[in-house]
Amino acid sequence: GAGVSQSPSNKVTEKGKDVELRCDPISGHTALYWYRQSLGQGLEFLIYFQGNSAPDKSGLPSDRFSAERTGGSVSTLTIQRTQQEDSAVYLCASSLVRPGQGVDTIYFGEGSWLTVV
Amino acid sequence: KNQVEQSPQSLIILEGKNCTLQCNYTVSPFSNLRWYKQDTGRGPVSLTIMTFSENTKSNGRYTATLDADTKQSSLHITASQLSDSASYICVVSAGFSGGYNKLIFGAGTRLAVHP
């Protein structure tokens, strides 16, 4: 597809279970971002991947959250032992970062809606 | 502390009217400023991107302005349509070396256009 693809689009899980959210960035995009958006709130930065560089994990709220990006493309955000406060929309975005060659548009996926009951 | 503040928090206007949304920021070092439109239940969609040297940029009925001296930006919507009802998010990039720009998000302005 032409855009950022996320799956599942909706996930309801029981408290204490683990969940995996997947992001397929736009082909060729080197930068990949994960954000979280609670109902009616702004976007909260979670993690950033850029090429082969070490990811910026400074936004991950706890050690229950982890993310990886395999082969510089698909990324998976994993939440272990989910809590009710983890309920939110998890948004993935990607862009083509070309240092020194201007600013590139960041494209967002439609998000994965997570509800922890 | 890097912050982006938007006003008003919410706004209701009649179809066909114009409106202006405000964004004030304290981000350093400043790299660029972006406006996004987010429909309910959807991901944000880019409207404009402006760097330090750009004062205005248009995208159809949307016109963004940037005053880097006062650290203010505005998004003007002309001849509003019902489909403009959405959240409008101001995003400022803090510039770092190597091409990585940390994005600082505003909380957004929720616009409702009524017939």
XYZ file of N, CA and C in Angstrom:
696
model
N 0.818 -1.198 0.000
C 0.000 0.000 0.000
C 0.854 1.250 0.000
N 0.202 2.373 -0.255
C 0.923 3.620 -0.385
C 1.175 4.290 0.948
N 0.408 3.942 1.984
C 0.523 4.650 3.247
C 1.114 3.777 4.330
N 1.146 4.340 5.550
C 1.589 3.593 6.728
C 0.446 2.672 7.161
N 0.759 1.416 7.309
C -0.261 0.434 7.643
C -0.061 -0.080 9.062
N -1.132 -0.106 9.839
C -1.042 -0.589 11.219
C -2.059 -1.703 11.455
N -1.636 -2.663 12.290
C -2.567 -3.735 12.646
C -2.288 -4.212 14.065
N -3.307 -4.684 14.792
C -4.710 -4.632 14.376
C -5.235 -3.200 14.468
N -6.351 -2.927 13.843
C -6.938 -1.601 13.946
C -7.627 -1.422 15.296
N -8.134 -2.521 15.828
C -8.771 -2.510 17.144
C -8.370 -3.761 17.911
N -8.103 -3.588 19.208
C -7.732 -4.723 20.039
C -8.313 -4.532 21.425
N -9.078 -5.513 21.871
C -9.565 -5.522 23.248
C -8.859 -6.670 23.956
N -8.230 -6.377 25.073
C -7.489 -7.403 25.781
C -7.772 -7.321 27.273
N -7.531 -8.432 27.945
C -7.733 -8.454 29.384
C -6.502 -7.936 30.099
N -6.743 -7.273 31.191
C -5.644 -6.780 32.026
C -4.680 -7.922 32.342
N -3.394 -7.632 32.190
C -2.372 -8.627 32.480
C -1.872 -9.387 31.277
N -2.604 -9.310 30.172
C -2.182 -9.986 28.948
C -1.157 -9.135 28.213
N -0.385 -9.797 27.331
C 0.555 -9.093 26.475
C -0.107 -8.805 25.128
N 0.264 -7.677 24.524
C -0.234 -7.364 23.183
C 0.916 -6.933 22.284
N 0.744 -7.206 20.997
C 1.708 -6.768 19.989
C 0.986 -5.947 18.939
N 1.535 -4.789 18.643
C 0.972 -3.922 17.624
C 2.007 -3.797 16.504
N 1.509 -3.868 15.274
C 2.427 -3.893 14.134
C 2.312 -2.625 13.296
N 3.436 -2.199 12.762
C 3.465 -1.036 11.873
C 4.281 -1.354 10.635
N 3.671 -1.112 9.487
C 4.342 -1.269 8.201
C 4.545 0.131 7.625
N 5.755 0.664 7.660
C 5.949 2.033 7.181
C 5.889 2.091 5.664
N 5.899 3.318 5.145
C 5.952 3.508 3.711
C 7.293 2.976 3.206
N 7.247 2.259 2.104
C 8.455 1.635 1.574
C 9.557 2.670 1.330
N 10.736 2.363 1.845
C 11.875 3.262 1.647
C 12.058 4.293 2.737
N 11.062 4.451 3.594
C 11.196 5.435 4.688
C 12.159 4.895 5.740
N 13.108 5.742 6.111
C 14.136 5.306 7.049
C 13.767 5.591 8.499
N 12.889 6.560 8.699
C 12.510 6.941 10.060
C 11.137 6.391 10.407
N 11.003 5.883 11.614
C 9.731 5.331 12.085
C 9.497 5.772 13.523
N 8.292 6.269 13.777
C 7.930 6.790 15.093
C 6.733 6.006 15.646
N 6.696 5.867 16.950
C 5.504 5.390 17.650
C 5.043 6.476 18.613
N 3.726 6.726 18.601
C 3.107 7.677 19.515
C 1.899 7.017 20.164
N 1.512 7.591 21.289
C 0.304 7.139 21.978
C -0.605 8.344 22.167
N -1.905 8.129 21.980
C -2.872 9.215 22.128
C -4.042 8.702 22.939
N -4.160 9.223 24.136
C -5.310 8.885 24.963
C -6.493 9.729 24.529
N -7.692 9.290 24.906
C -8.916 9.944 24.439
C -8.905 11.435 24.744
N -9.031 12.246 23.707
C -9.106 13.685 23.887
C -7.794 14.356 24.225
N -6.702 13.599 24.157
C -5.404 14.156 24.525
C -4.504 14.317 23.308
N -3.383 15.004 23.506
C -2.397 15.145 22.445
C -1.556 13.885 22.297
N -0.713 13.884 21.279
C 0.140 12.732 21.022
C 1.331 12.708 21.972
N 1.613 11.517 22.468
C 2.724 11.312 23.398
C 3.778 10.450 22.702
N 4.985 10.973 22.614
C 6.089 10.267 21.958
C 6.461 9.012 22.738
N 6.672 7.913 22.021
C 7.102 6.665 22.652
C 8.524 6.305 22.243
N 8.740 6.123 20.931
C 10.030 5.638 20.476
C 10.249 6.037 19.024
N 11.527 6.176 18.637
C 11.890 6.599 17.291
C 13.008 5.699 16.772
N 12.865 5.219 15.547
C 13.889 4.438 14.868
C 14.369 5.225 13.640
N 15.670 5.235 13.412
C 16.213 5.873 12.225
C 17.338 5.003 11.699
N 17.081 4.374 10.568
C 18.088 3.555 9.915
C 18.675 2.527 10.867
N 19.991 2.468 10.889
C 20.690 1.511 11.742
C 21.119 2.100 13.078
N 20.717 3.345 13.314
C 21.104 4.005 14.559
C 20.342 3.405 15.745
N 20.915 3.562 16.923
C 20.219 3.111 18.129
C 18.926 3.894 18.282
N 17.808 3.238 18.581
C 16.540 3.947 18.696
C 16.514 4.878 19.897
N 15.691 5.930 19.768
C 15.440 6.827 20.894
C 14.243 6.263 21.656
N 14.501 5.677 22.812
C 13.452 5.035 23.588
C 12.983 5.911 24.744
N 13.343 7.186 24.698
C 13.128 8.038 25.863
C 11.671 8.222 26.229
N 10.748 7.943 25.303
C 9.335 8.144 25.585
C 8.608 6.931 26.135
N 9.245 5.788 26.158
C 8.560 4.591 26.649
C 8.228 4.771 28.127
N 6.950 4.604 28.508
C 6.519 4.950 29.869
C 6.970 3.978 30.947
N 7.258 2.744 30.593
C 7.720 1.776 31.593
C 8.415 0.628 30.888
N 9.019 -0.256 31.677
C 9.725 -1.389 31.068
C 8.762 -2.440 30.538
N 7.464 -2.219 30.701
C 6.508 -3.142 30.090
C 6.389 -2.885 28.584
N 6.879 -1.736 28.171
C 6.797 -1.348 26.766
C 8.141 -1.597 26.079
N 8.065 -2.190 24.892
C 9.276 -2.374 24.098
C 8.897 -2.329 22.635
N 9.871 -2.060 21.799
C 9.612 -2.016 20.361
C 10.854 -2.462 19.631
N 10.635 -3.041 18.498
C 11.743 -3.410 17.643
C 11.368 -3.137 16.196
N 12.411 -3.000 15.407
C 12.208 -2.780 13.975
C 13.123 -3.733 13.239
N 12.546 -4.686 12.570
C 13.318 -5.729 11.919
C 13.632 -5.341 10.475
N 14.893 -5.505 10.111
C 15.291 -5.257 8.734
C 15.073 -3.837 8.287
N 14.979 -2.919 9.224
C 14.796 -1.520 8.862
C 13.442 -1.212 8.272
N 12.478 -2.120 8.443
C 11.168 -1.866 7.852
C 10.067 -2.000 8.901
N 9.455 -3.172 8.983
C 8.319 -3.388 9.886
C 8.747 -3.225 11.343
N 7.855 -2.619 12.111
C 8.114 -2.445 13.545
C 6.991 -3.066 14.358
N 7.350 -3.587 15.521
C 6.370 -4.151 16.443
C 6.518 -3.471 17.799
N 5.413 -2.976 18.321
C 5.373 -2.410 19.676
C 4.714 -3.447 20.574
N 5.414 -3.842 21.614
C 4.908 -4.863 22.529
C 4.635 -4.251 23.894
N 3.464 -4.537 24.420
C 3.114 -4.110 25.771
C 2.875 -5.361 26.595
N 3.674 -5.534 27.626
C 3.534 -6.714 28.486
C 2.670 -6.392 29.695
N 1.959 -7.406 30.150
C 1.156 -7.269 31.384
C 0.337 -5.983 31.323
N -0.511 -5.873 30.332
C -1.253 -4.637 30.080
C -2.058 -4.204 31.304
N -2.148 -2.875 31.434
C -2.923 -2.243 32.496
C -4.026 -1.402 31.850
N -5.027 -1.067 32.612
C -6.133 -0.279 32.052
C -5.658 1.073 31.537
N -4.660 1.644 32.187
C -4.177 2.958 31.742
C -3.428 2.890 30.417
N -3.183 1.660 29.921
C -2.551 1.519 28.604
C -3.564 1.712 27.478
N -4.838 1.768 27.818
C -5.876 1.952 26.797
C -5.660 3.296 26.095
N -5.518 3.232 24.784
C -5.232 4.434 23.996
C -5.171 4.031 22.522
N -4.977 5.038 21.692
C -4.663 4.778 20.290
C -3.155 4.837 20.133
N -2.601 3.827 19.512
C -1.155 3.794 19.277
C -0.933 4.092 17.795
N -0.272 5.225 17.554
C -0.069 5.706 16.189
C 1.378 5.492 15.762
N 1.529 5.011 14.557
C 2.848 4.842 13.962
C 2.986 5.854 12.831
N 4.190 6.360 12.635
C 4.450 7.299 11.555
C 5.798 6.995 10.937
N 5.957 7.403 9.680
C 7.251 7.201 9.036
C 7.589 8.392 8.156
N 8.868 8.557 7.905
C 9.313 9.619 7.008
C 10.638 9.229 6.383
N 10.971 9.941 5.303
C 12.238 9.721 4.613
C 13.185 10.811 5.088
N 14.115 10.468 5.952
C 15.015 11.455 6.525
C 16.237 11.588 5.637
N 16.431 12.798 5.148
C 17.582 13.077 4.290
C 18.316 14.287 4.874
N 19.236 14.053 5.790
C 19.921 15.169 6.452
C 20.510 16.153 5.466
N 20.228 17.400 5.689
C 20.781 18.450 4.841
C 20.043 18.659 3.536
N 18.952 17.932 3.348
C 18.218 18.063 2.089
C 16.772 18.461 2.338
N 16.558 19.248 3.360
C 15.220 19.752 3.586
C 14.421 18.894 4.552
N 13.201 19.304 4.715
C 12.337 18.681 5.711
C 11.345 17.768 5.008
N 11.223 16.564 5.492
C 10.331 15.604 4.864
C 9.035 15.457 5.639
N 7.966 15.213 4.905
C 6.659 15.016 5.526
C 6.662 13.737 6.345
N 6.023 13.805 7.484
C 5.853 12.627 8.334
C 4.434 12.125 8.139
N 4.323 10.869 7.757
C 3.030 10.281 7.445
C 2.607 9.354 8.579
N 1.367 9.500 8.991
C 0.832 8.696 10.082
C -0.065 7.578 9.555
N -0.060 6.472 10.290
C -1.046 5.440 10.057
C -2.351 5.798 10.739
N -3.352 4.931 10.606
C -4.663 5.202 11.191
C -4.737 4.803 12.658
N -3.713 4.141 13.133
C -3.654 3.817 14.548
C -4.213 2.454 14.901
N -3.749 1.965 16.035
C -4.297 0.736 16.629
C -4.988 1.129 17.928
N -6.300 0.877 17.998
C -7.067 1.258 19.175
C -7.017 0.121 20.177
N -6.383 0.361 21.302
C -6.224 -0.665 22.324
C -7.129 -0.365 23.510
N -7.912 -1.360 23.885
C -8.755 -1.246 25.074
C -8.397 -2.383 26.014
N -8.015 -2.033 27.230
C -7.665 -3.031 28.242
C -8.813 -3.096 29.256
N -9.406 -4.274 29.369
C -10.570 -4.412 30.278
C -10.229 -5.280 31.494
N 12.030 24.356 28.982
C 11.299 23.146 28.598
C 10.623 23.374 27.251
N 10.759 22.401 26.347
C 10.115 22.515 25.043
C 8.615 22.337 25.171
N 7.869 23.357 24.725
C 6.407 23.296 24.818
C 5.759 23.895 23.591
N 4.587 23.378 23.260
C 3.764 23.924 22.186
C 2.361 24.105 22.752
N 1.882 25.342 22.692
C 0.556 25.645 23.230
C -0.357 26.137 22.119
N -1.564 25.598 22.087
C -2.502 25.976 21.046
C -3.746 26.623 21.658
N -4.293 27.545 20.882
C -5.537 28.176 21.305
C -6.381 28.517 20.087
N -7.701 28.543 20.227
C -8.418 28.092 21.412
C -8.386 26.573 21.527
N -8.852 26.061 22.641
C -8.914 24.613 22.823
C -9.972 24.022 21.903
N -11.071 24.748 21.736
C -12.129 24.315 20.831
C -12.795 25.539 20.232
N -13.450 25.314 19.096
C -14.009 26.424 18.340
C -15.178 25.905 17.519
N -16.256 26.678 17.508
C -17.416 26.350 16.677
C -17.653 27.521 15.735
N -17.761 27.218 14.448
C -18.040 28.270 13.466
C -19.108 27.778 12.499
N -19.707 28.718 11.780
C -20.697 28.370 10.781
C -20.030 28.114 9.437
N -20.596 27.199 8.714
C -20.095 26.866 7.375
C -19.960 28.122 6.524
N -18.819 28.218 5.833
C -18.587 29.364 4.978
C -17.771 30.470 5.641
N -17.712 30.453 6.966
C -16.944 31.475 7.687
C -15.467 31.117 7.725
N -14.653 32.135 8.007
C -13.210 31.938 8.167
C -12.870 31.787 9.645
N -11.722 31.190 9.926
C -11.265 31.128 11.315
C -9.747 31.045 11.346
N -9.188 31.404 12.497
C -7.741 31.364 12.684
C -7.416 30.660 13.984
N -6.518 29.690 13.884
C -6.066 28.936 15.045
C -4.645 29.374 15.386
N -4.339 29.404 16.673
C -3.052 29.934 17.116
C -2.169 28.844 17.713
N -0.863 29.048 17.554
C 0.122 28.128 18.123
C 1.308 28.937 18.619
N 1.623 28.836 19.885
C 2.812 29.467 20.468
C 3.757 28.365 20.930
N 5.036 28.574 20.735
C 5.967 27.514 21.091
C 7.208 28.061 21.775
N 7.780 27.224 22.600
C 9.089 27.485 23.189
C 9.888 26.220 22.954
N 10.510 26.150 21.794
C 11.274 24.959 21.404
C 12.636 25.414 20.911
N 13.653 24.759 21.409
C 15.006 25.114 21.001
C 15.882 23.879 20.935
N 16.699 23.747 19.913
C 16.743 24.606 18.735
C 15.588 24.306 17.791
N 15.054 25.363 17.214
C 13.896 25.224 16.326
C 14.349 24.714 14.968
N 13.623 23.738 14.448
C 13.927 23.230 13.113
C 12.802 23.559 12.134
N 11.594 23.167 12.459
C 10.467 23.457 11.574
C 9.167 23.322 12.347
N 8.095 23.835 11.735
C 6.773 23.791 12.356
C 5.796 23.195 11.358
N 4.976 22.294 11.857
C 4.017 21.584 11.010
C 2.610 21.744 11.566
N 1.655 21.809 10.675
C 0.245 21.734 11.055
C -0.329 20.440 10.495
N -1.055 19.735 11.356
C -1.720 18.502 10.970
C -3.222 18.635 11.222
N -3.996 17.919 10.401
C -5.439 17.794 10.610
C -5.713 16.347 11.013
N -6.470 16.181 12.096
C -6.805 14.838 12.547
C -8.313 14.695 12.658
N -8.894 13.947 11.740
C -10.313 13.635 11.833
C -10.518 12.638 12.967
N -11.705 12.664 13.547
C -12.015 11.776 14.661
C -11.804 10.327 14.245
N -11.023 9.612 15.031
C -10.796 8.198 14.755
C -9.810 7.914 13.644
N -9.114 8.928 13.168
C -8.144 8.742 12.090
C -6.763 9.214 12.526
N -5.760 8.889 11.720
C -4.427 9.388 11.999
C -4.262 10.813 11.491
N -3.318 11.573 12.038
C -3.100 12.951 11.581
C -2.623 12.985 10.131
N -3.042 14.018 9.414
C -2.639 14.219 8.027
C -1.953 15.571 7.911
N -0.810 15.589 7.259
C -0.020 16.813 7.154
C -0.718 17.861 6.290
N -0.732 19.106 6.787
C -1.268 20.237 6.021
C -0.135 21.102 5.483
N 0.755 21.545 6.374
C 1.863 22.414 5.971
C 3.101 22.104 6.796
N 4.242 22.441 6.213
C 5.526 22.388 6.927
C 6.249 23.694 6.630
N 6.745 24.362 7.669
C 7.487 25.615 7.467
C 8.800 25.570 8.227
N 9.847 25.997 7.559
C 11.144 26.118 8.210
C 11.307 27.546 8.720
N 12.450 27.776 9.328
C 12.720 29.060 9.984
C 12.549 30.245 9.030
N 12.930 30.067 7.790
C 12.954 31.185 6.838
C 11.623 31.431 6.128
N 10.651 30.570 6.385
C 9.371 30.717 5.697
C 8.358 31.423 6.592
N 7.666 32.412 6.046
C 6.688 33.173 6.817
C 5.264 32.699 6.585
N 5.003 32.151 5.411
C 3.654 31.721 5.107
C 3.686 30.567 4.112
N 2.698 29.694 4.259
C 2.577 28.588 3.331
C 1.109 28.209 3.221
N 0.670 27.982 2.009
C -0.739 27.664 1.782
C -0.912 26.257 1.253
N -2.061 25.693 1.573
C -2.462 24.384 1.064
C -3.974 24.465 0.860
N -4.358 24.871 -0.343
C -5.783 25.045 -0.611
C -6.364 26.158 0.243
N -7.409 25.842 0.999
C -8.052 26.856 1.845
C -7.327 27.050 3.170
N -6.255 26.337 3.381
C -5.471 26.454 4.615
C -4.231 27.313 4.357
N -4.019 28.315 5.205
C -2.818 29.139 5.118
C -2.180 29.220 6.493
N -0.934 28.802 6.570
C -0.195 28.859 7.829
C 0.799 30.009 7.772
N 0.978 30.657 8.911
C 1.984 31.707 9.022
C 2.936 31.348 10.151
N 4.135 31.886 10.060
C 5.136 31.630 11.088
C 5.908 32.913 11.371
N 5.965 33.281 12.635
C 6.797 34.387 13.083
C 7.835 33.799 14.030
N 9.030 33.557 13.500
C 10.061 32.903 14.293
C 10.605 33.813 15.399
N 10.425 35.113 15.244
C 10.904 36.035 16.284
C 10.035 35.951 17.530
N 8.728 35.954 17.326
C 7.816 35.868 18.466
C 7.444 34.425 18.797
N 7.903 33.478 17.979
C 7.630 32.052 18.179
C 6.129 31.782 18.184
N 5.501 32.311 17.139
C 4.070 32.120 16.994
C 3.752 31.657 15.582
N 2.713 30.834 15.486
C 2.218 30.409 14.185
C 0.702 30.456 14.215
N 0.115 30.624 13.049
C -1.334 30.583 12.956
C -1.729 29.745 11.751
N -2.908 29.170 11.848
C -3.482 28.438 10.720
C -4.821 29.081 10.411
N -4.937 29.637 9.210
C -6.153 30.310 8.792
C -6.912 29.413 7.830
N -8.181 29.221 8.121
C -9.034 28.404 7.258
C -10.060 29.334 6.606
N -10.084 29.318 5.311
C -10.964 30.203 4.553
C -12.189 29.434 4.064
N -13.332 30.113 4.113
C -14.583 29.536 3.578
C -14.775 28.117 4.084
N -14.913 27.977 5.375
C -14.940 26.663 6.019
C -16.042 25.768 5.450
N -15.736 24.484 5.480
C -16.668 23.468 5.033
C -16.921 22.487 6.185
N -18.026 21.762 6.084
C -18.353 20.808 7.144
C -17.221 19.804 7.342
N -16.532 19.468 6.265
C -15.441 18.490 6.333
C -14.196 19.026 7.046
N -14.203 20.320 7.334
C -13.076 20.881 8.094
C -13.182 20.552 9.579
N -14.313 20.030 10.001
C -14.484 19.656 11.408
C -13.477 18.572 11.767
N -12.568 18.914 12.683
C -11.469 18.007 13.024
C -10.660 18.665 14.135
N -9.618 17.956 14.572
C -8.624 18.563 15.456
C -7.451 19.025 14.611
N -6.950 20.193 14.924
C -5.802 20.740 14.195
C -4.634 20.816 15.167
N -3.560 20.153 14.790
C -2.443 19.968 15.701
C -1.223 20.707 15.180
N -0.626 21.494 16.047
C 0.610 22.203 15.744
C 1.761 21.364 16.278
N 2.765 21.133 15.451
C 3.887 20.277 15.828
C 5.185 21.016 15.517
N 6.035 21.147 16.491
C 7.309 21.834 16.285
C 8.444 20.834 16.410
N 9.369 20.891 15.476
C 10.533 19.999 15.497
C 11.694 20.690 16.173
N 12.259 19.996 17.157
C 13.487 20.464 17.796
C 14.642 19.848 17.028
N 15.491 20.697 16.483
C 16.529 20.206 15.586
C 17.720 19.619 16.292
N 18.102 18.416 15.890
C 19.305 17.775 16.385
C 20.174 17.406 15.188
N 21.430 17.142 15.430
C 22.332 16.783 14.344
C 21.990 15.391 13.820
N 22.370 15.129 12.617
C 22.137 13.807 12.040
C 20.758 13.621 11.462
N 19.992 14.716 11.391
C 18.691 14.614 10.735
C 17.558 14.190 11.641
N 17.808 13.938 12.912
C 16.735 13.513 13.815
C 16.113 14.733 14.453
N 14.847 14.954 14.196
C 14.125 16.060 14.796
C 13.081 15.527 15.749
N 13.224 15.850 17.001
C 12.240 15.420 17.984
C 10.994 16.277 17.825
N 9.857 15.657 17.696
C 8.606 16.375 17.469
C 7.936 16.704 18.792
N 7.575 17.975 18.952
C 6.853 18.420 20.141
C 5.432 18.746 19.688
N 4.442 18.032 20.217
C 3.067 18.176 19.781
C 2.293 19.119 20.680
N 1.459 19.969 20.063
C 0.467 20.705 20.822
C -0.717 19.796 21.110
N -1.587 20.242 21.998
C -2.746 19.433 22.372
C -3.847 19.499 21.332
N -3.737 20.453 20.399
C -4.712 20.548 19.323
C -5.848 21.512 19.610
N -6.465 21.982 18.534
C -7.698 22.772 18.610
C -8.786 21.959 17.933
N -9.872 21.725 18.650
C -10.989 20.986 18.068
C -11.940 21.975 17.395
N -12.052 21.863 16.077
C -12.913 22.750 15.289
C -14.170 22.018 14.880
N -15.296 22.649 15.121
C -16.576 22.121 14.657
C -17.193 23.139 13.717
N -17.508 22.718 12.501
C -18.154 23.584 11.522
C -19.609 23.153 11.422
N -20.501 24.095 11.722
C -21.925 23.796 11.715
C -22.597 24.391 10.484
N -23.618 23.703 9.959
C -24.320 24.221 8.766
C -25.170 25.438 9.101
